[in-house]
Amino acid sequence: MRRLILGAGFLSLIVLTAGFILFFTAHHPLAKETGTVKDELEAQEGIETVKDVDYYYGETEVYTADTIRDNGTEEWIFIQENSVIDRINKEDGLSRAEAENTVLDRFDLEKVRSLKLGMEDRQALYEATFEIDNTLYFYYMTFEDGEFIKRYSVQKS
């Protein structure tokens, strides 16, 4: 019995260690890349602060930076393949809170799992992820006014 308990404990330790190694190995390159994007933007003239950088992968990967310019204007900067592909003033579209409330209201939800701003086909969009009845939904809407673009779902097993 003692051998069984020790064996189960040892096996659990191995599984946890492998899980940590896989988790940090998988997330390290992305964290490094978002940090690099942030550093490069902060070095650009005209940008006072880079509050956050998000990663969005639609048709291609896009990094979205939440920035404040030297003149106080808040804008989103979209970076693809190490080049700025677009800059949009925050006031020209929905805030994150407005986008989240739009999704909560449309689907009568209590919680949105995640909300990302990204870009596809030169159009800024929000990707909302939420769960209803053991199904994970990905809902896309325009940044400008929250108009529906597309959605898909995955049944959890």
CSV table of N, CA and C in Angstrom, one decimal:
chain,number,residue,atom,x,y,z
A,1,MET,N,0.8,-1.2,0.0
A,1,MET,CA,0.0,0.0,0.0
A,1,MET,C,0.9,1.3,0.0
A,2,ARG,N,1.9,1.2,0.8
A,2,ARG,CA,2.8,2.3,0.9
A,2,ARG,C,3.5,2.6,-0.5
A,3,ARG,N,3.9,1.5,-1.2
A,3,ARG,CA,4.5,1.6,-2.5
A,3,ARG,C,3.5,2.2,-3.5
A,4,LEU,N,2.3,1.9,-3.4
A,4,LEU,CA,1.3,2.4,-4.3
A,4,LEU,C,1.1,3.9,-4.1
A,5,ILE,N,1.1,4.4,-2.8
A,5,ILE,CA,0.9,5.8,-2.5
A,5,ILE,C,2.2,6.6,-3.0
A,6,LEU,N,3.4,6.0,-2.7
A,6,LEU,CA,4.6,6.7,-3.2
A,6,LEU,C,4.7,6.7,-4.7
A,7,GLY,N,4.3,5.6,-5.3
A,7,GLY,CA,4.3,5.6,-6.8
A,7,GLY,C,3.3,6.6,-7.4
A,8,ALA,N,2.1,6.7,-6.8
A,8,ALA,CA,1.1,7.7,-7.3
A,8,ALA,C,1.6,9.1,-7.1
A,9,GLY,N,2.3,9.4,-5.9
A,9,GLY,CA,2.9,10.7,-5.7
A,9,GLY,C,4.0,11.0,-6.6
A,10,PHE,N,4.8,10.1,-6.9
A,10,PHE,CA,5.9,10.3,-7.8
A,10,PHE,C,5.4,10.5,-9.3
A,11,LEU,N,4.4,9.8,-9.7
A,11,LEU,CA,3.8,9.9,-11.0
A,11,LEU,C,3.1,11.3,-11.1
A,12,SER,N,2.5,11.8,-10.0
A,12,SER,CA,1.8,13.1,-10.0
A,12,SER,C,2.9,14.2,-10.2
A,13,LEU,N,4.0,14.0,-9.5
A,13,LEU,CA,5.1,15.0,-9.6
A,13,LEU,C,5.7,15.1,-11.0
A,14,ILE,N,5.8,13.9,-11.6
A,14,ILE,CA,6.3,13.9,-13.0
A,14,ILE,C,5.4,14.6,-13.9
A,15,VAL,N,4.1,14.3,-13.8
A,15,VAL,CA,3.1,14.9,-14.7
A,15,VAL,C,3.0,16.4,-14.5
A,16,LEU,N,3.1,16.9,-13.2
A,16,LEU,CA,3.0,18.3,-12.9
A,16,LEU,C,4.3,19.0,-13.5
A,17,THR,N,5.4,18.4,-13.3
A,17,THR,CA,6.7,19.0,-13.8
A,17,THR,C,6.6,19.1,-15.4
A,18,ALA,N,6.2,18.1,-16.0
A,18,ALA,CA,6.0,18.1,-17.5
A,18,ALA,C,5.1,19.2,-17.9
A,19,GLY,N,4.0,19.3,-17.2
A,19,GLY,CA,3.0,20.3,-17.5
A,19,GLY,C,3.5,21.7,-17.4
A,20,PHE,N,4.3,22.0,-16.3
A,20,PHE,CA,4.9,23.3,-16.2
A,20,PHE,C,5.9,23.6,-17.3
A,21,ILE,N,6.7,22.6,-17.6
A,21,ILE,CA,7.7,22.8,-18.7
A,21,ILE,C,7.0,23.1,-20.0
A,22,LEU,N,6.0,22.3,-20.4
A,22,LEU,CA,5.3,22.6,-21.6
A,22,LEU,C,4.6,23.9,-21.6
A,23,PHE,N,4.0,24.3,-20.5
A,23,PHE,CA,3.3,25.6,-20.4
A,23,PHE,C,4.3,26.8,-20.7
A,24,PHE,N,5.4,26.8,-19.9
A,24,PHE,CA,6.4,27.9,-20.1
A,24,PHE,C,7.1,27.8,-21.4
A,25,THR,N,7.3,26.7,-21.9
A,25,THR,CA,8.0,26.6,-23.3
A,25,THR,C,7.0,27.1,-24.3
A,26,ALA,N,5.8,26.8,-24.2
A,26,ALA,CA,4.8,27.3,-25.2
A,26,ALA,C,4.5,28.8,-25.1
A,27,HIS,N,4.5,29.3,-23.9
A,27,HIS,CA,4.2,30.8,-23.8
A,27,HIS,C,5.4,31.7,-23.9
A,28,HIS,N,6.6,31.2,-23.7
A,28,HIS,CA,7.8,32.0,-23.7
A,28,HIS,C,8.0,32.8,-25.0
A,29,PRO,N,7.9,32.1,-26.2
A,29,PRO,CA,8.1,32.9,-27.4
A,29,PRO,C,7.1,34.0,-27.6
A,30,LEU,N,5.9,33.8,-27.3
A,30,LEU,CA,4.8,34.8,-27.4
A,30,LEU,C,5.1,36.0,-26.5
A,31,ALA,N,5.4,35.7,-25.2
A,31,ALA,CA,5.7,36.7,-24.3
A,31,ALA,C,6.9,37.5,-24.7
A,32,LYS,N,7.9,36.9,-25.2
A,32,LYS,CA,9.1,37.6,-25.7
A,32,LYS,C,8.8,38.5,-26.9
A,33,GLU,N,7.9,38.0,-27.8
A,33,GLU,CA,7.6,38.7,-29.0
A,33,GLU,C,6.7,40.0,-28.6
A,34,THR,N,5.8,39.8,-27.7
A,34,THR,CA,5.0,41.0,-27.3
A,34,THR,C,5.8,42.0,-26.6
A,35,GLY,N,6.8,41.5,-25.8
A,35,GLY,CA,7.7,42.4,-25.1
A,35,GLY,C,8.6,43.2,-26.1
A,36,THR,N,9.0,42.5,-27.2
A,36,THR,CA,9.8,43.1,-28.3
A,36,THR,C,9.0,44.2,-29.0
A,37,VAL,N,7.7,43.9,-29.3
A,37,VAL,CA,6.9,44.8,-30.0
A,37,VAL,C,6.7,46.1,-29.1
A,38,LYS,N,6.5,45.9,-27.8
A,38,LYS,CA,6.3,47.0,-26.9
A,38,LYS,C,7.6,47.8,-26.8
A,39,ASP,N,8.7,47.2,-26.7
A,39,ASP,CA,10.0,48.0,-26.7
A,39,ASP,C,10.2,48.8,-27.9
A,40,GLU,N,9.9,48.2,-29.1
A,40,GLU,CA,10.1,48.9,-30.4
A,40,GLU,C,9.2,50.1,-30.5
A,41,LEU,N,7.9,49.9,-30.1
A,41,LEU,CA,7.0,51.0,-30.1
A,41,LEU,C,7.4,52.2,-29.2
A,42,GLU,N,7.8,51.8,-28.0
A,42,GLU,CA,8.2,52.8,-27.0
A,42,GLU,C,9.4,53.6,-27.5
A,43,ALA,N,10.2,53.1,-28.3
A,43,ALA,CA,11.4,53.8,-28.9
A,43,ALA,C,11.0,54.7,-30.0
A,44,GLN,N,9.8,54.6,-30.6
A,44,GLN,CA,9.4,55.4,-31.7
A,44,GLN,C,9.0,56.8,-31.2
A,45,GLU,N,9.4,57.8,-32.0
A,45,GLU,CA,9.0,59.2,-31.7
A,45,GLU,C,7.5,59.4,-31.7
A,46,GLY,N,7.0,60.1,-30.8
A,46,GLY,CA,5.6,60.4,-30.8
A,46,GLY,C,4.8,59.5,-29.9
A,47,ILE,N,5.3,58.5,-29.4
A,47,ILE,CA,4.6,57.5,-28.5
A,47,ILE,C,5.1,57.7,-27.1
A,48,GLU,N,4.2,58.1,-26.2
A,48,GLU,CA,4.6,58.4,-24.8
A,48,GLU,C,4.6,57.1,-24.0
A,49,THR,N,3.5,56.3,-24.2
A,49,THR,CA,3.3,55.1,-23.4
A,49,THR,C,2.7,54.0,-24.2
A,50,VAL,N,3.2,52.8,-24.0
A,50,VAL,CA,2.5,51.6,-24.6
A,50,VAL,C,2.0,50.8,-23.4
A,51,LYS,N,0.7,50.9,-23.2
A,51,LYS,CA,0.0,50.2,-22.0
A,51,LYS,C,0.0,48.7,-22.1
A,52,ASP,N,-0.2,48.2,-23.3
A,52,ASP,CA,-0.3,46.7,-23.4
A,52,ASP,C,-0.2,46.4,-24.9
A,53,VAL,N,0.2,45.1,-25.1
A,53,VAL,CA,0.3,44.5,-26.4
A,53,VAL,C,-0.4,43.2,-26.4
A,54,ASP,N,-1.4,43.0,-27.3
A,54,ASP,CA,-2.1,41.8,-27.4
A,54,ASP,C,-1.7,41.1,-28.7
A,55,TYR,N,-1.9,39.8,-28.7
A,55,TYR,CA,-1.7,38.9,-29.9
A,55,TYR,C,-3.0,38.4,-30.4
A,56,TYR,N,-3.2,38.6,-31.7
A,56,TYR,CA,-4.4,38.1,-32.3
A,56,TYR,C,-4.0,37.3,-33.6
A,57,TYR,N,-4.6,36.1,-33.7
A,57,TYR,CA,-4.3,35.3,-34.9
A,57,TYR,C,-5.6,35.0,-35.6
A,58,GLY,N,-5.9,35.7,-36.7
A,58,GLY,CA,-7.0,35.4,-37.5
A,58,GLY,C,-6.5,34.7,-38.8
A,59,GLU,N,-6.5,35.4,-39.9
A,59,GLU,CA,-6.0,34.9,-41.1
A,59,GLU,C,-4.4,34.9,-41.0
A,60,THR,N,-3.9,35.9,-40.4
A,60,THR,CA,-2.5,36.1,-40.1
A,60,THR,C,-2.3,36.6,-38.7
A,61,GLU,N,-1.1,36.6,-38.2
A,61,GLU,CA,-0.9,37.1,-36.8
A,61,GLU,C,-0.8,38.6,-36.9
A,62,VAL,N,-1.4,39.3,-35.8
A,62,VAL,CA,-1.4,40.7,-35.7
A,62,VAL,C,-1.2,41.0,-34.2
A,63,TYR,N,-0.2,41.9,-33.9
A,63,TYR,CA,-0.1,42.4,-32.6
A,63,TYR,C,-0.8,43.8,-32.5
A,64,THR,N,-1.6,43.9,-31.4
A,64,THR,CA,-2.3,45.2,-31.2
A,64,THR,C,-1.8,45.9,-30.0
A,65,ALA,N,-1.4,47.1,-30.2
A,65,ALA,CA,-0.8,47.8,-29.0
A,65,ALA,C,-1.7,48.9,-28.6
A,66,ASP,N,-1.9,49.0,-27.3
A,66,ASP,CA,-2.8,50.1,-26.7
A,66,ASP,C,-1.8,51.2,-26.3
A,67,THR,N,-1.9,52.3,-27.0
A,67,THR,CA,-0.8,53.4,-26.8
A,67,THR,C,-1.4,54.7,-26.5
A,68,ILE,N,-0.6,55.6,-25.9
A,68,ILE,CA,-0.9,57.0,-25.7
A,68,ILE,C,0.2,57.8,-26.4
A,69,ARG,N,-0.2,58.7,-27.3
A,69,ARG,CA,0.8,59.5,-28.0
A,69,ARG,C,1.3,60.7,-27.1
A,70,ASP,N,2.3,61.3,-27.6
A,70,ASP,CA,2.9,62.5,-26.8
A,70,ASP,C,1.8,63.6,-26.6
A,71,ASN,N,0.9,63.7,-27.6
A,71,ASN,CA,-0.1,64.8,-27.5
A,71,ASN,C,-1.3,64.4,-26.6
A,72,GLY,N,-1.3,63.2,-26.0
A,72,GLY,CA,-2.3,62.7,-25.2
A,72,GLY,C,-3.4,61.8,-25.9
A,73,THR,N,-3.3,61.7,-27.2
A,73,THR,CA,-4.3,61.0,-27.9
A,73,THR,C,-4.1,59.5,-27.7
A,74,GLU,N,-5.1,58.7,-27.4
A,74,GLU,CA,-5.0,57.3,-27.2
A,74,GLU,C,-5.4,56.6,-28.5
A,75,GLU,N,-4.5,55.7,-28.9
A,75,GLU,CA,-4.8,55.0,-30.2
A,75,GLU,C,-4.3,53.5,-30.1
A,76,TRP,N,-4.9,52.8,-31.0
A,76,TRP,CA,-4.5,51.4,-31.2
A,76,TRP,C,-3.6,51.3,-32.4
A,77,ILE,N,-2.5,50.6,-32.2
A,77,ILE,CA,-1.5,50.4,-33.3
A,77,ILE,C,-1.5,48.9,-33.6
A,78,PHE,N,-1.7,48.6,-34.9
A,78,PHE,CA,-1.7,47.2,-35.4
A,78,PHE,C,-0.4,46.9,-36.1
A,79,ILE,N,0.3,45.8,-35.7
A,79,ILE,CA,1.6,45.5,-36.2
A,79,ILE,C,1.5,44.1,-36.8
A,80,GLN,N,2.0,44.0,-38.0
A,80,GLN,CA,2.1,42.7,-38.7
A,80,GLN,C,3.4,42.5,-39.4
A,81,GLU,N,4.1,41.4,-39.2
A,81,GLU,CA,5.4,41.2,-39.8
A,81,GLU,C,6.4,42.3,-39.5
A,82,ASN,N,6.4,42.8,-38.3
A,82,ASN,CA,7.3,43.9,-37.8
A,82,ASN,C,7.1,45.2,-38.4
A,83,SER,N,5.9,45.4,-39.0
A,83,SER,CA,5.5,46.7,-39.6
A,83,SER,C,4.2,47.2,-39.1
A,84,VAL,N,4.1,48.5,-38.9
A,84,VAL,CA,2.8,49.1,-38.5
A,84,VAL,C,1.9,49.1,-39.7
A,85,ILE,N,0.8,48.4,-39.6
A,85,ILE,CA,-0.2,48.3,-40.8
A,85,ILE,C,-1.3,49.3,-40.6
A,86,ASP,N,-1.6,49.8,-39.4
A,86,ASP,CA,-2.7,50.7,-39.2
A,86,ASP,C,-2.6,51.3,-37.8
A,87,ARG,N,-3.1,52.5,-37.7
A,87,ARG,CA,-3.3,53.3,-36.4
A,87,ARG,C,-4.7,53.8,-36.4
A,88,ILE,N,-5.4,53.5,-35.3
A,88,ILE,CA,-6.8,54.0,-35.2
A,88,ILE,C,-7.0,54.6,-33.8
A,89,ASN,N,-7.5,55.8,-33.8
A,89,ASN,CA,-7.9,56.5,-32.6
A,89,ASN,C,-8.9,55.7,-31.8
A,90,LYS,N,-8.7,55.6,-30.5
A,90,LYS,CA,-9.6,54.8,-29.7
A,90,LYS,C,-11.0,55.4,-29.8
A,91,GLU,N,-11.2,56.7,-29.8
A,91,GLU,CA,-12.5,57.3,-29.9
A,91,GLU,C,-13.3,57.0,-31.1
A,92,ASP,N,-12.6,56.4,-32.1
A,92,ASP,CA,-13.3,56.1,-33.4
A,92,ASP,C,-14.0,54.8,-33.4
A,93,GLY,N,-14.1,54.1,-32.2
A,93,GLY,CA,-14.7,52.8,-32.1
A,93,GLY,C,-15.2,52.5,-30.7
A,94,LEU,N,-15.6,51.3,-30.5
A,94,LEU,CA,-16.0,50.8,-29.2
A,94,LEU,C,-14.9,50.6,-28.3
A,95,SER,N,-15.1,51.0,-27.0
A,95,SER,CA,-14.1,50.7,-26.0
A,95,SER,C,-14.2,49.2,-25.7
A,96,ARG,N,-13.2,48.6,-25.0
A,96,ARG,CA,-13.3,47.2,-24.6
A,96,ARG,C,-14.6,47.0,-23.7
A,97,ALA,N,-14.9,47.9,-22.8
A,97,ALA,CA,-16.1,47.8,-22.0
A,97,ALA,C,-17.3,47.8,-22.8
A,98,GLU,N,-17.4,48.7,-23.8
A,98,GLU,CA,-18.6,48.7,-24.6
A,98,GLU,C,-18.7,47.5,-25.5
A,99,ALA,N,-17.6,47.0,-26.0
A,99,ALA,CA,-17.7,45.7,-26.8
A,99,ALA,C,-18.1,44.5,-25.9
A,100,GLU,N,-17.6,44.5,-24.7
A,100,GLU,CA,-17.9,43.4,-23.8
A,100,GLU,C,-19.4,43.5,-23.4
A,101,ASN,N,-19.9,44.7,-23.1
A,101,ASN,CA,-21.3,44.8,-22.8
A,101,ASN,C,-22.2,44.5,-24.0
A,102,THR,N,-21.8,44.8,-25.2
A,102,THR,CA,-22.5,44.4,-26.4
A,102,THR,C,-22.7,42.9,-26.5
A,103,VAL,N,-21.6,42.1,-26.2
A,103,VAL,CA,-21.7,40.7,-26.3
A,103,VAL,C,-22.5,40.1,-25.1
A,104,LEU,N,-22.3,40.7,-23.9
A,104,LEU,CA,-23.1,40.2,-22.8
A,104,LEU,C,-24.6,40.4,-23.1
A,105,ASP,N,-25.0,41.6,-23.6
A,105,ASP,CA,-26.4,41.8,-23.9
A,105,ASP,C,-27.0,41.0,-25.1
A,106,ARG,N,-26.2,40.8,-26.1
A,106,ARG,CA,-26.7,40.0,-27.3
A,106,ARG,C,-26.9,38.6,-26.9
A,107,PHE,N,-26.1,38.0,-26.0
A,107,PHE,CA,-26.2,36.6,-25.7
A,107,PHE,C,-26.7,36.3,-24.3
A,108,ASP,N,-27.2,37.4,-23.6
A,108,ASP,CA,-27.7,37.3,-22.2
A,108,ASP,C,-26.7,36.5,-21.4
A,109,LEU,N,-25.5,36.9,-21.4
A,109,LEU,CA,-24.4,36.3,-20.6
A,109,LEU,C,-24.1,37.0,-19.3
A,110,GLU,N,-23.4,36.3,-18.4
A,110,GLU,CA,-22.9,37.0,-17.2
A,110,GLU,C,-21.4,37.3,-17.3
A,111,LYS,N,-20.8,36.5,-18.2
A,111,LYS,CA,-19.3,36.7,-18.3
A,111,LYS,C,-18.8,36.4,-19.7
A,112,VAL,N,-17.8,37.2,-20.1
A,112,VAL,CA,-17.1,36.9,-21.4
A,112,VAL,C,-15.7,36.4,-21.0
A,113,ARG,N,-15.3,35.3,-21.5
A,113,ARG,CA,-14.1,34.6,-21.2
A,113,ARG,C,-12.9,35.5,-21.6
A,114,SER,N,-12.9,36.0,-22.8
A,114,SER,CA,-11.8,36.9,-23.3
A,114,SER,C,-12.3,37.8,-24.4
A,115,LEU,N,-11.6,38.9,-24.5
A,115,LEU,CA,-12.0,39.9,-25.6
A,115,LEU,C,-10.7,40.4,-26.1
A,116,LYS,N,-10.5,40.3,-27.4
A,116,LYS,CA,-9.2,40.7,-28.1
A,116,LYS,C,-9.6,41.7,-29.2
A,117,LEU,N,-8.8,42.7,-29.4
A,117,LEU,CA,-8.9,43.5,-30.6
A,117,LEU,C,-7.8,43.0,-31.6
A,118,GLY,N,-8.2,42.9,-32.8
A,118,GLY,CA,-7.3,42.4,-33.9
A,118,GLY,C,-7.7,43.0,-35.2
A,119,MET,N,-7.2,42.5,-36.3
A,119,MET,CA,-7.4,43.0,-37.6
A,119,MET,C,-7.4,41.9,-38.6
A,120,GLU,N,-8.4,41.9,-39.5
A,120,GLU,CA,-8.5,41.0,-40.6
A,120,GLU,C,-9.0,41.8,-41.8
A,121,ASP,N,-8.3,41.5,-43.0
A,121,ASP,CA,-8.7,42.2,-44.2
A,121,ASP,C,-8.8,43.7,-44.0
A,122,ARG,N,-7.8,44.3,-43.3
A,122,ARG,CA,-7.7,45.7,-43.0
A,122,ARG,C,-8.9,46.3,-42.3
A,123,GLN,N,-9.6,45.4,-41.5
A,123,GLN,CA,-10.7,45.8,-40.7
A,123,GLN,C,-10.4,45.5,-39.3
A,124,ALA,N,-10.5,46.5,-38.4
A,124,ALA,CA,-10.4,46.3,-37.0
A,124,ALA,C,-11.6,45.6,-36.4
A,125,LEU,N,-11.4,44.6,-35.6
A,125,LEU,CA,-12.5,43.8,-35.1
A,125,LEU,C,-12.2,43.3,-33.7
A,126,TYR,N,-13.2,43.0,-32.9
A,126,TYR,CA,-13.1,42.4,-31.6
A,126,TYR,C,-13.5,40.9,-31.8
A,127,GLU,N,-12.7,40.1,-31.1
A,127,GLU,CA,-13.0,38.7,-31.0
A,127,GLU,C,-13.4,38.4,-29.5
A,128,ALA,N,-14.6,38.0,-29.3
A,128,ALA,CA,-15.1,37.7,-28.0
A,128,ALA,C,-15.2,36.2,-27.8
A,129,THR,N,-14.7,35.6,-26.7
A,129,THR,CA,-14.8,34.2,-26.5
A,129,THR,C,-15.7,34.0,-25.2
A,130,PHE,N,-16.7,33.1,-25.3
A,130,PHE,CA,-17.6,32.9,-24.2
A,130,PHE,C,-18.1,31.5,-24.3
A,131,GLU,N,-18.7,31.0,-23.2
A,131,GLU,CA,-19.2,29.7,-23.1
A,131,GLU,C,-20.7,29.7,-22.8
A,132,ILE,N,-21.5,28.8,-23.5
A,132,ILE,CA,-22.9,28.6,-23.3
A,132,ILE,C,-23.2,27.1,-23.4
A,133,ASP,N,-23.7,26.5,-22.4
A,133,ASP,CA,-24.1,25.1,-22.4
A,133,ASP,C,-23.0,24.2,-22.9
A,134,ASN,N,-21.9,24.3,-22.3
A,134,ASN,CA,-20.8,23.4,-22.6
A,134,ASN,C,-20.3,23.6,-24.1
A,135,THR,N,-20.5,24.7,-24.7
A,135,THR,CA,-20.0,25.0,-26.0
A,135,THR,C,-19.3,26.3,-25.9
A,136,LEU,N,-18.1,26.3,-26.5
A,136,LEU,CA,-17.2,27.5,-26.6
A,136,LEU,C,-17.5,28.3,-27.9
A,137,TYR,N,-17.8,29.6,-27.7
A,137,TYR,CA,-18.1,30.4,-28.9
A,137,TYR,C,-17.0,31.4,-29.1
A,138,PHE,N,-16.8,31.7,-30.4
A,138,PHE,CA,-15.9,32.8,-30.8
A,138,PHE,C,-16.8,33.7,-31.7
A,139,TYR,N,-16.9,34.9,-31.2
A,139,TYR,CA,-17.8,35.9,-31.9
A,139,TYR,C,-17.0,37.1,-32.3
A,140,TYR,N,-17.2,37.5,-33.6
A,140,TYR,CA,-16.4,38.6,-34.1
A,140,TYR,C,-17.4,39.8,-34.5
A,141,MET,N,-17.0,41.0,-34.1
A,141,MET,CA,-17.7,42.2,-34.4
A,141,MET,C,-16.8,43.3,-34.8
A,142,THR,N,-17.3,44.3,-35.5
A,142,THR,CA,-16.5,45.4,-35.9
A,142,THR,C,-16.1,46.3,-34.8
A,143,PHE,N,-14.9,46.9,-34.8
A,143,PHE,CA,-14.4,47.8,-33.8
A,143,PHE,C,-15.3,49.1,-33.8
A,144,GLU,N,-15.6,49.5,-35.0
A,144,GLU,CA,-16.3,50.8,-35.2
A,144,GLU,C,-17.7,50.9,-34.5
A,145,ASP,N,-18.5,49.8,-34.7
A,145,ASP,CA,-19.9,49.9,-34.1
A,145,ASP,C,-20.4,48.6,-33.6
A,146,GLY,N,-19.6,47.6,-33.5
A,146,GLY,CA,-20.1,46.3,-32.9
A,146,GLY,C,-20.9,45.5,-33.8
A,147,GLU,N,-20.9,45.8,-35.1
A,147,GLU,CA,-21.7,45.0,-36.1
A,147,GLU,C,-21.2,43.6,-36.2
A,148,PHE,N,-22.1,42.6,-36.3
A,148,PHE,CA,-21.7,41.2,-36.4
A,148,PHE,C,-20.9,41.0,-37.7
A,149,ILE,N,-19.8,40.2,-37.5
A,149,ILE,CA,-19.0,39.8,-38.7
A,149,ILE,C,-19.2,38.3,-38.9
A,150,LYS,N,-18.8,37.5,-37.9
A,150,LYS,CA,-18.9,36.1,-38.0
A,150,LYS,C,-18.8,35.5,-36.6
A,151,ARG,N,-19.2,34.2,-36.5
A,151,ARG,CA,-19.0,33.4,-35.3
A,151,ARG,C,-18.8,32.0,-35.6
A,152,TYR,N,-18.2,31.3,-34.7
A,152,TYR,CA,-18.1,29.8,-34.8
A,152,TYR,C,-18.1,29.3,-33.3
A,153,SER,N,-18.3,28.0,-33.2
A,153,SER,CA,-18.4,27.4,-31.9
A,153,SER,C,-17.7,26.0,-31.9
A,154,VAL,N,-17.3,25.6,-30.7
A,154,VAL,CA,-16.7,24.3,-30.5
A,154,VAL,C,-17.4,23.6,-29.4
A,155,GLN,N,-17.9,22.4,-29.6
A,155,GLN,CA,-18.5,21.7,-28.5
A,155,GLN,C,-17.4,21.1,-27.6
A,156,LYS,N,-17.5,21.4,-26.3
A,156,LYS,CA,-16.6,20.8,-25.3
A,156,LYS,C,-16.9,19.3,-25.1
A,157,SER,N,-15.9,18.5,-24.9
A,157,SER,CA,-16.2,17.1,-24.6
A,157,SER,C,-16.2,16.8,-23.2
